[in-house]
Coordinates of C-alpha atoms in Angstrom, one line a residue:
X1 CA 81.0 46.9 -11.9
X2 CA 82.9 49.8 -14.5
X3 CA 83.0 49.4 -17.7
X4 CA 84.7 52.1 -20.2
X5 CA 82.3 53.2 -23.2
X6 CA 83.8 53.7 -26.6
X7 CA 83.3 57.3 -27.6
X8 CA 85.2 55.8 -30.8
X9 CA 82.8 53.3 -31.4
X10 CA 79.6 55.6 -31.0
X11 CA 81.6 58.2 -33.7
X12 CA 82.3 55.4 -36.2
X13 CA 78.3 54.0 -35.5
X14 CA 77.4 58.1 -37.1
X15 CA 79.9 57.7 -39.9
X16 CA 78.8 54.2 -41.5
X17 CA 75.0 54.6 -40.1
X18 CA 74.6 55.6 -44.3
X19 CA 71.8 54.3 -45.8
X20 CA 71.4 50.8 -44.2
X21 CA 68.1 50.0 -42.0
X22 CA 68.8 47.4 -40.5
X23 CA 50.9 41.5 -26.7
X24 CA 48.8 38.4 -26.7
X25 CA 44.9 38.6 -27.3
X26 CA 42.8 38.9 -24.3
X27 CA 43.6 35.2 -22.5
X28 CA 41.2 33.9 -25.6
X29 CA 38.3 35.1 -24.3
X30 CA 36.1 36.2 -26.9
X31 CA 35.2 39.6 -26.6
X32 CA 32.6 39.6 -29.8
X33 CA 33.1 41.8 -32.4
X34 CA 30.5 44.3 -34.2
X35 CA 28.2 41.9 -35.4
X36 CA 24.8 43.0 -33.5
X37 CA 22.7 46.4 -34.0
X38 CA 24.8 49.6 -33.5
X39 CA 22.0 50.7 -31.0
X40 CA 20.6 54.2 -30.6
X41 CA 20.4 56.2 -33.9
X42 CA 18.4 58.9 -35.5
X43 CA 18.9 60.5 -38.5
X44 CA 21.7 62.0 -39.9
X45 CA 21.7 65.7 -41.2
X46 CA 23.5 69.0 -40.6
X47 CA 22.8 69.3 -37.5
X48 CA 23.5 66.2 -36.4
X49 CA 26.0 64.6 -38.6
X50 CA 26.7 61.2 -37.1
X51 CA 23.3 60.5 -36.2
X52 CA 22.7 60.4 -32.4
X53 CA 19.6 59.5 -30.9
X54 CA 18.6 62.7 -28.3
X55 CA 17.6 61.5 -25.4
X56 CA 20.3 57.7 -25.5
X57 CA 22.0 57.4 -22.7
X58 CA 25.6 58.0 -22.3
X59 CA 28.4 55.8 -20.0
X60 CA 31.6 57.2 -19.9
X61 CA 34.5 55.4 -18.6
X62 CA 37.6 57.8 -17.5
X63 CA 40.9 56.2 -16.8
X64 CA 42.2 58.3 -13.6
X65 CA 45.4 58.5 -14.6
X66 CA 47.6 61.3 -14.6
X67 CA 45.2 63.7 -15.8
X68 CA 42.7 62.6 -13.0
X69 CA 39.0 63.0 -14.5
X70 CA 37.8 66.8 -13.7
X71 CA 38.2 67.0 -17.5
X72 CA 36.4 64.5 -18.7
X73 CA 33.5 65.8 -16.2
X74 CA 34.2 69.1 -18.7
X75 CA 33.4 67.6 -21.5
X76 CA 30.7 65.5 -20.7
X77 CA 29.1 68.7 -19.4
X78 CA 29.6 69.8 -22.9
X79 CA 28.2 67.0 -24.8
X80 CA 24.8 67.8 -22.3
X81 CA 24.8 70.9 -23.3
X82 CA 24.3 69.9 -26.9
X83 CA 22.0 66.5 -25.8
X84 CA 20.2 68.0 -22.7
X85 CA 18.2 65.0 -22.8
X86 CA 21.0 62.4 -22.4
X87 CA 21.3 61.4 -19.0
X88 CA 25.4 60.5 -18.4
X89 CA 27.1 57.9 -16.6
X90 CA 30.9 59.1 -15.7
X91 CA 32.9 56.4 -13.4
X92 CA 36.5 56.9 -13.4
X93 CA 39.4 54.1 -12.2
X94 CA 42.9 53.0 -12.3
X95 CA 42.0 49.2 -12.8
X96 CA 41.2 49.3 -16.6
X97 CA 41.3 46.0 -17.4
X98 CA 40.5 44.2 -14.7
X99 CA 36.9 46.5 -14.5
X100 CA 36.2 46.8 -18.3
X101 CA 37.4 43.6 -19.9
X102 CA 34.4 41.1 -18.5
X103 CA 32.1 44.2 -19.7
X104 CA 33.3 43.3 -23.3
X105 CA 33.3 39.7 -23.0
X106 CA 29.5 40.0 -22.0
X107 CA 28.9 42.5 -24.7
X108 CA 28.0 45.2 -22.0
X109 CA 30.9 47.6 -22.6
X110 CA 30.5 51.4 -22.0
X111 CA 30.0 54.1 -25.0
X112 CA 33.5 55.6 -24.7
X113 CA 36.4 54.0 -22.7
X114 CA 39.7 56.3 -21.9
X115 CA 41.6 52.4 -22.3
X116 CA 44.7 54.1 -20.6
X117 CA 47.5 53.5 -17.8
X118 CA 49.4 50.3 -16.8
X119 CA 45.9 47.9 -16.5
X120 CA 44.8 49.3 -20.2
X121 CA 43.3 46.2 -22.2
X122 CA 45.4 45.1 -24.7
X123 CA 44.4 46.7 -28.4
X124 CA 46.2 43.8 -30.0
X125 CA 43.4 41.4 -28.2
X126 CA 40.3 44.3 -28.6
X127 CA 41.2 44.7 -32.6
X128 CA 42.3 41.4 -33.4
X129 CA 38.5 40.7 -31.5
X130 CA 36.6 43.1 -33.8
X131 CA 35.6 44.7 -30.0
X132 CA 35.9 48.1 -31.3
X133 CA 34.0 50.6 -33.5
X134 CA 36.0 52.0 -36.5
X135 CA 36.0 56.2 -36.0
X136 CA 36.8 56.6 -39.5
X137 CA 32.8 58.2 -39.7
X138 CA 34.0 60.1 -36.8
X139 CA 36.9 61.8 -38.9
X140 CA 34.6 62.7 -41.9
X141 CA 32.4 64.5 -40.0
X142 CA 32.2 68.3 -39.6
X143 CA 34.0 69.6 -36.5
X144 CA 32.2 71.6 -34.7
X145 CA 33.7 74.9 -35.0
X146 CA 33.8 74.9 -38.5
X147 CA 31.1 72.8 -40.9
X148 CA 33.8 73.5 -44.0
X149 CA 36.5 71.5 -42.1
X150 CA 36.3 67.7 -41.4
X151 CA 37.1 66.1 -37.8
X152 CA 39.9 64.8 -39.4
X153 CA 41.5 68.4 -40.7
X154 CA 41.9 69.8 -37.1
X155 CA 44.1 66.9 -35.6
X156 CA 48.4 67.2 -35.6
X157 CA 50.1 64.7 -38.2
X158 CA 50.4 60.9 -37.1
X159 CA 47.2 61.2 -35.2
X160 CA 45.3 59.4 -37.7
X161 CA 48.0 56.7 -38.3
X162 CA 48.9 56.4 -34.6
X163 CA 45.0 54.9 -33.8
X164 CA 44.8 52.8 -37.3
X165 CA 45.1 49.1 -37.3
X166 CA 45.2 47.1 -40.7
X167 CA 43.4 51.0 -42.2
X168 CA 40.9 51.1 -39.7
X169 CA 41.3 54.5 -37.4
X170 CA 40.0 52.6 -34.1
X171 CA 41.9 55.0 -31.2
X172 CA 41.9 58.2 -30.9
X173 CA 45.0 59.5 -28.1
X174 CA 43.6 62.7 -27.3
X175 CA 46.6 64.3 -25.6
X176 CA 49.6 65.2 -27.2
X177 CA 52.7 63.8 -25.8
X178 CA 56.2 65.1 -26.1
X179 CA 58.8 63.1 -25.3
X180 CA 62.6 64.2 -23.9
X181 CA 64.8 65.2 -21.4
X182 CA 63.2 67.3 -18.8
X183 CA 65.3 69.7 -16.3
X184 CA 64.7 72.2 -13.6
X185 CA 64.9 75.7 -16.0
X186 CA 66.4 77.4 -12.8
X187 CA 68.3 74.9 -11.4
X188 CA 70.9 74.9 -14.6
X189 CA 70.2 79.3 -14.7
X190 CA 71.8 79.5 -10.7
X191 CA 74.2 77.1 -11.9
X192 CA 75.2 78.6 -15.1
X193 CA 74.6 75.4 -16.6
X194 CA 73.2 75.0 -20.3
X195 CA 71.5 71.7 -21.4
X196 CA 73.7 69.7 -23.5
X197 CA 73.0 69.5 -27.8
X198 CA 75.3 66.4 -27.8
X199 CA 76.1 63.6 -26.0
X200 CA 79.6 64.5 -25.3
X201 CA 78.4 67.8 -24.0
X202 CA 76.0 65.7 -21.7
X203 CA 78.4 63.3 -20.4
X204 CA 80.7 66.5 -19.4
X205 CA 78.1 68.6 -17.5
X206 CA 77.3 64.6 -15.8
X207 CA 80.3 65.1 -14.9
X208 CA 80.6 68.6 -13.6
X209 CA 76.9 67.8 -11.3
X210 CA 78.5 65.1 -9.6
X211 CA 81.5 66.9 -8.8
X212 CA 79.1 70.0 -7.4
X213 CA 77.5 66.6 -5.0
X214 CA 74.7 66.4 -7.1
X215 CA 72.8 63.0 -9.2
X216 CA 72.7 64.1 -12.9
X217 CA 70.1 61.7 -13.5
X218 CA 66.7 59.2 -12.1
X219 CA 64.6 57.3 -13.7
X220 CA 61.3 55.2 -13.2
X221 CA 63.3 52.5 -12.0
X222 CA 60.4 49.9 -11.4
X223 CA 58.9 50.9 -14.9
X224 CA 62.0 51.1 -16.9
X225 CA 60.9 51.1 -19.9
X226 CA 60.9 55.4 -19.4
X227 CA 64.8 54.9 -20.8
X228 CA 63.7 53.3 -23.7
X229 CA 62.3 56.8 -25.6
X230 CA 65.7 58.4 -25.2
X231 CA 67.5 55.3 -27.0
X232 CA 65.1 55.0 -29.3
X233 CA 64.6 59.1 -29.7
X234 CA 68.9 59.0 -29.8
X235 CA 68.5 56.0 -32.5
X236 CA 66.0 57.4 -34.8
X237 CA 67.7 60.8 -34.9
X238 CA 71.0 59.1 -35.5
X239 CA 70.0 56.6 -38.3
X240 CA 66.9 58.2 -39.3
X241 CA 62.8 56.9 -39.3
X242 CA 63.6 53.8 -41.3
X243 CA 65.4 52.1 -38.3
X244 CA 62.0 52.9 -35.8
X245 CA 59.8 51.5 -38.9
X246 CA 61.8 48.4 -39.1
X247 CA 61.5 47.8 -35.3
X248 CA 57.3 48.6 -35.5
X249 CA 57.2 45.6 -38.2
X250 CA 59.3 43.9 -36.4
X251 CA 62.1 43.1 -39.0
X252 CA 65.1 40.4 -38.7
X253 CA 67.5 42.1 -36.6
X254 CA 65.7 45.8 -36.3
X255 CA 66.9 46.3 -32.8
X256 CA 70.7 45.3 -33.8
X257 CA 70.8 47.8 -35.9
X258 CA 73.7 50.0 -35.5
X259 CA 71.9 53.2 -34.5
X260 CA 70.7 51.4 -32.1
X261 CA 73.6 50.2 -30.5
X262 CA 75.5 53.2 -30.2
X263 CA 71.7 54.7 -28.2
X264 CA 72.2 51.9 -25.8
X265 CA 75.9 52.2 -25.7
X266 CA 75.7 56.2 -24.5
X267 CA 72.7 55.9 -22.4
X268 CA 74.3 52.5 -20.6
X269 CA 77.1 54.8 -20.0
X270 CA 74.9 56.8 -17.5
X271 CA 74.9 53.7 -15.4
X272 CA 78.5 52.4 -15.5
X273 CA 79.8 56.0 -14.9
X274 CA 77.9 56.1 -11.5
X275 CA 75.6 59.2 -13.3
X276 CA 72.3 57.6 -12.0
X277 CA 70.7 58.0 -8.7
X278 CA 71.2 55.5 -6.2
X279 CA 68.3 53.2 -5.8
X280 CA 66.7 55.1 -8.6
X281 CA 66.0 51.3 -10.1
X282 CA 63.4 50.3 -6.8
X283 CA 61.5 53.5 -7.7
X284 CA 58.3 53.9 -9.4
X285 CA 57.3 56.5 -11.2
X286 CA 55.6 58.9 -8.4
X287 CA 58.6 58.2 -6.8
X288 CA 61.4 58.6 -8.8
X289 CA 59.7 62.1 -10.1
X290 CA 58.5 63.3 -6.5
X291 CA 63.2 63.0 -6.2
X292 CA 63.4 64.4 -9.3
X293 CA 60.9 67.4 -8.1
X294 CA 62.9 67.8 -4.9
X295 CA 66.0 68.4 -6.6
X296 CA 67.7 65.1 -5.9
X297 CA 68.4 64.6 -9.5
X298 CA 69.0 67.2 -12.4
X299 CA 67.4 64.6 -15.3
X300 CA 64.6 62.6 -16.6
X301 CA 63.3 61.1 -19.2
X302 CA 59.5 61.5 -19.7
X303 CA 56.2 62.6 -21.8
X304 CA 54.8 65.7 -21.1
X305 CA 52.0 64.9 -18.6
X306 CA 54.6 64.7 -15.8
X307 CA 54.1 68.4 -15.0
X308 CA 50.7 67.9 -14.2
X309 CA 51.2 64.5 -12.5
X310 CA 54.0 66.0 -10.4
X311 CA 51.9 69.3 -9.5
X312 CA 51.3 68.7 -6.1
X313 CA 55.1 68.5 -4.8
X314 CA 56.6 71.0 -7.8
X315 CA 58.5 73.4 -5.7
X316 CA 57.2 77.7 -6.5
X317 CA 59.8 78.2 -9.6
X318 CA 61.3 75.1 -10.1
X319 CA 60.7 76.4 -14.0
X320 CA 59.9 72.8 -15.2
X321 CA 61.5 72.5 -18.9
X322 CA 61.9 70.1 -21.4
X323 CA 64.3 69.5 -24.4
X324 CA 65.0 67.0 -27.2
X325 CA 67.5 64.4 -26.4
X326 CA 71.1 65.0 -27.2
X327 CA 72.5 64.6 -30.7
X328 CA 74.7 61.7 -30.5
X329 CA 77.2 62.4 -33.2
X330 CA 77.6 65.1 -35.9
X331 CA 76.5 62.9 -38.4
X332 CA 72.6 62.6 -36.9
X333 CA 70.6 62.1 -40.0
X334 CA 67.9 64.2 -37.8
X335 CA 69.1 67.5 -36.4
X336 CA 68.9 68.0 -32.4
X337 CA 65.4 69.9 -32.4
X338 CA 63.8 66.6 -33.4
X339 CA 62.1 64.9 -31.0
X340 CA 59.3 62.2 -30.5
X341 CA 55.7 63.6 -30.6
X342 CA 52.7 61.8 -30.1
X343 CA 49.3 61.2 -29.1
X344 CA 48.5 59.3 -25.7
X345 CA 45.3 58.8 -23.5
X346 CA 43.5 56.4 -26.1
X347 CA 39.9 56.7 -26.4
X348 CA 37.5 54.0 -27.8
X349 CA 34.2 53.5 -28.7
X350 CA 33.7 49.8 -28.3
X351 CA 31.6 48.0 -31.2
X352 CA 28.8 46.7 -29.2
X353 CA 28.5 49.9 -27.3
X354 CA 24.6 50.9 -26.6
X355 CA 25.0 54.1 -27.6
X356 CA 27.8 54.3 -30.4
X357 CA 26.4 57.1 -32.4
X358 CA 26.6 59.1 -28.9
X359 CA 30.2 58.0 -28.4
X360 CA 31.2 59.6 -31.8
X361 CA 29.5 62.5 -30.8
X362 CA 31.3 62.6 -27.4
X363 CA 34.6 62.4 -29.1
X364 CA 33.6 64.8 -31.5
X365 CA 32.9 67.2 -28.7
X366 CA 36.5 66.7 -27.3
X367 CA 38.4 68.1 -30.3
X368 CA 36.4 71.0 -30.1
X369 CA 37.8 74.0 -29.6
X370 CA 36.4 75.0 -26.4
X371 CA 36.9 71.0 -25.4
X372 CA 40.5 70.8 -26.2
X373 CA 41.3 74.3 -24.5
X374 CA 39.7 73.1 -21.4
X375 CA 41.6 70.0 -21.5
X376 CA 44.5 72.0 -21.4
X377 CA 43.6 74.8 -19.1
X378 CA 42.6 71.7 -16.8
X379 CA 45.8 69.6 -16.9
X380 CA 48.4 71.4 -18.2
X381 CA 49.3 69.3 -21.5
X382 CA 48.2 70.2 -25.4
X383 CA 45.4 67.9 -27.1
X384 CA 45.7 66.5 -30.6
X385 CA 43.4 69.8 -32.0
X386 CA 46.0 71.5 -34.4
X387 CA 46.9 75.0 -34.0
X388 CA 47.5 77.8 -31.9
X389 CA 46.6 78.5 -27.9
X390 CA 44.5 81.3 -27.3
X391 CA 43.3 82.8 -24.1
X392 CA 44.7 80.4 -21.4
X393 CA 47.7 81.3 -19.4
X394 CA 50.7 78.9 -19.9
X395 CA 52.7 77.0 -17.4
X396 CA 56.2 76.3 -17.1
X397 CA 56.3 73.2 -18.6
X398 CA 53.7 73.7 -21.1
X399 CA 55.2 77.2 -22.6
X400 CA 58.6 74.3 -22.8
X401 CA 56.1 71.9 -24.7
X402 CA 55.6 74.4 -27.4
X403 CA 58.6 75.6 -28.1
X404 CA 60.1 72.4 -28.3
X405 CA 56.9 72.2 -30.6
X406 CA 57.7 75.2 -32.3
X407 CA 61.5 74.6 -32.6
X408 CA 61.4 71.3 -34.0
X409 CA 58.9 72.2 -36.9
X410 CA 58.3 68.7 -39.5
X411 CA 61.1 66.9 -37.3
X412 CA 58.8 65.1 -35.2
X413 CA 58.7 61.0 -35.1
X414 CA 57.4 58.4 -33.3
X415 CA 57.3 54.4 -32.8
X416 CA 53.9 52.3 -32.8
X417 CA 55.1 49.0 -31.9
X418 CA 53.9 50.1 -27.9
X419 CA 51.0 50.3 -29.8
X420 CA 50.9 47.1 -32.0
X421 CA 52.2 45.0 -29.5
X422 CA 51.9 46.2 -25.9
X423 CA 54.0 43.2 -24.3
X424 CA 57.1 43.7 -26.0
X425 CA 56.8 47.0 -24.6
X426 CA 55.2 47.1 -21.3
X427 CA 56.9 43.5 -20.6
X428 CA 59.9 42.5 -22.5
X429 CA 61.6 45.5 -23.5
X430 CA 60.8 47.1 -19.8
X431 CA 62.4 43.9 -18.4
X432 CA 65.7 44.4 -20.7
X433 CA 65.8 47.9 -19.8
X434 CA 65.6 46.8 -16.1
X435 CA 68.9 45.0 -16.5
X436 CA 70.3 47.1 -18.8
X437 CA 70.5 50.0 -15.9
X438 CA 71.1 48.3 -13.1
X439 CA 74.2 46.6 -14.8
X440 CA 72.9 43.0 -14.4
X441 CA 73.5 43.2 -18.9
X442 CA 75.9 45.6 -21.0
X443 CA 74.4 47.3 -24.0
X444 CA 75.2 44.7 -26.1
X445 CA 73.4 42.0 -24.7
X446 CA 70.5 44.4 -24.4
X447 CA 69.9 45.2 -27.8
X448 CA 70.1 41.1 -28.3
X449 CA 67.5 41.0 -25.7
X450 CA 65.5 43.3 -27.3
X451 CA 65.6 41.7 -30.5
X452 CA 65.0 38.2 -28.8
X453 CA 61.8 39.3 -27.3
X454 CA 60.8 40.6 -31.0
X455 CA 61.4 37.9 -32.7
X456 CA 59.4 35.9 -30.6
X457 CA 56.0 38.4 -30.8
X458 CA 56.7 37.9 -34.7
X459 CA 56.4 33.7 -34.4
X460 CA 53.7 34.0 -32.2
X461 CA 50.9 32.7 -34.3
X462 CA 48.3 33.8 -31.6
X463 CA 49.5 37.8 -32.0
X464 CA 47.4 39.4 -34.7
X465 CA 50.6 41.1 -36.7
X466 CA 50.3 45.1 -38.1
X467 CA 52.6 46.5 -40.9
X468 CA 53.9 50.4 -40.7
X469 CA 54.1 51.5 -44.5

């Protein structure tokens, strides 16, 4: 199949963009909401601001992801250190929701859940369930390092708004994610290469790595949805914020909206133009990455825990290196430093949990300065603690991270609609994105797919609905 992309069309798209804007509940089981006793508690004072019984136990539920669970082992060492008498439960797995969600049904859930991964449980069926504890206490308490500053003051912007749901801050994402293009730093050095600022500049130097026998770009071909960030990053930087809110509250015709378009338009353009890696599309995401690590491909598109997920087959100075994705025209409403930044790894403290004063402590403990510096030191990727790094040695990929932190200054963005509604991500749009590379649909069709599969989230009576202000 070939199909020629308008470069016309995608210029016109950042002339006119102007000022116009264009997952289910937990299979009805009830999962009982915060009704009953909060369980242990003593009383509040300087010391011990939120309240937590000494001696309560403490069951911590990891997610073993990624980031494995050595860190969380970290931190519950820390929170021991603080409640010596608190014995600590750690279990870690890959099966989320298939392991935690009869625990919440019965009203036996652990203190703190890491709800992370592909089998997370859906927070559209644990909030619209009143099965979680509202951390909003949590934020006005005194961090640790500093009794003058609140919980709350330490995190990065979006943090707070990225875990609320109808006001209430239920999740915390602990790690800080940024999003892009990532690239072998001495792979495009040897070559004489430099990574593209537009999309025109990217399509040329596609062109110049095929030529040299090389595959400019893979992707998580079985989880597809990894090529949705760089439309949506290309979209939002072409038509600006109002066109990701539109799509979070999941607006008539948000995902037809012309910035959108012309990000589906460039990026199907990888596909027609034979830029994508053969067989790239029965790959996970181990897979996929392990090529990418190997050289086999020069691009692809992912947050910035893949260094430490791809640590064990990294090559000695591969120089692992992220960027923003291209601007698509010279009319971009957000310059080509922007980039999507946000929080991942959600951490909750379920509403019926034994010990809920002790799981705001133990989240309390993690943005810590010593917690969030082991975190990193440990797996490679920043926390949501604000400010600076001290004292640990960067990698590759991290020292990347924070320039593109550095570099992009107040031009960060992000989506919440993942968050909102986890099937029209993890499901639906995947699905669309599936076909969309693969050729089985154009870029047309997918942006009516996309829209289709919104619009039918929004008439879904049984999906509890959030609004992005």
């Amino acid at each position: 199949m070939s199909q020629t992309i308008s470069r016309r069309g995608l210029l016109q798209a950042g002339a006119t963009i102007g000022a116009v804007a264009g997952a289910s509940a937990l299979t009805g089981c009830a999962m009982g909401g915060g009704d009953d006793t909060e369980g242990a508690k003593s009383d509040a004072n300087a010391q011990n601001p939120l309240g937590v019984k000494e001696d309560a136990p403490l069951e911590v539920v990891i997610f073993n992801g990624g980031f494995g669970e050595e860190y969380a082992k970290a931190h519950e060492a820390m929170y021991k250190e603080r409640w010596p008498k608190a014995e600590i439960k750690h279990s870690a797995t890959q099966q989320i929701s298939q392991t935690l969600q009869p625990r919440f049904v019965a009203g036996d859930p652990p203190d703190v859940l890491n709800n992370s991964g592909g089998n997370q449980i859906d927070f559209n069926g644990l909030v619209s369930q009143g099965a979680l504890a509202d951390l909003g206490e949590l934020l006005a308490a005194p961090s640790l390092d500093d009794p003058k500053k609140t919980v709350k003051d330490t995190l990065r912007p979006g943090i707070v708004d990225l875990g609320s749901y109808d006001g209430r801050f239920l999740s915390l994402n602990y790690a800080y994610s940024a999003y892009g293009i990532w690239y072998s730093k001495k792979l495009l050095d040897d070559r004489g290469w430099q990574y593209p600022k537009t999309w025109d500049e990217m399509i040329s130097l596609c062109r110049t790595i095929k030529a040299a026998g090389m595959n400019p770009w893979t992707y998580q071909g079985k989880h597809a949805r990894y090529m949705s960030w760089p439309i949506l990053s290309a979209a939002a930087k072409l038509g600006g914020t109002d066109v990701l809110m539109a799509i979070d509250n999941l607006e008539p015709n948000a995902w037809k909206h012309e910035a959108v378009r012309a990000a589906a338009d460039a990026y199907y353009q990888l596909a027609v133009d034979g830029f994508i890696q053969p067989g790239a599309e029965g790959m996970d995401h181990i897979q996929s990455q392990t090529e990418w690590s190997r050289g086999n491909a020069v691009f692809i598109s992912c947050g910035s825990w893949l260094e430490n997920e791809q640590k064990s087959v990294t090559p000695p100075g591969f120089a692992m290196a992220v960027s923003p994705t291209p601007s698509l025209t010279k009319g971009d409403k957000l310059p080509f430093e922007a980039f999507r930044g946000t929080g991942s790894e959600p951490f909750v403290v379920p509403a019926k949990a034994k010990n809920l004063r002790g799981g705001l402590e133990y989240l309390r403990v993690m943005l810590s300065k010593k917690g969030s510096s082991d975190f990193t030191r440990k797996v490679s990727s920043l926390t949501v603690v604000a400010g600076p790094i001290e004292g640990i040695e960067l990698s590759p990929g991290l020292t990347s991270v924070t320039k593109l932190i550095d570099t992009a200054g107040k031009n960060t963005f992000n989506w919440l609609y993942n968050s909102y509604y986890r099937k029209l991500e993890r499901t639906l749009v995947d699905a669309a994105c599936a076909d969309l590379f693969s050729k089985r649909i154009n870029s047309a069709q997918f942006v009516d797919r996309c829209q289709q599969a919104a619009d039918e989230i929004a008439k879904d009576s049984s999906i509890k609905k959030y609004k992005r202000t």
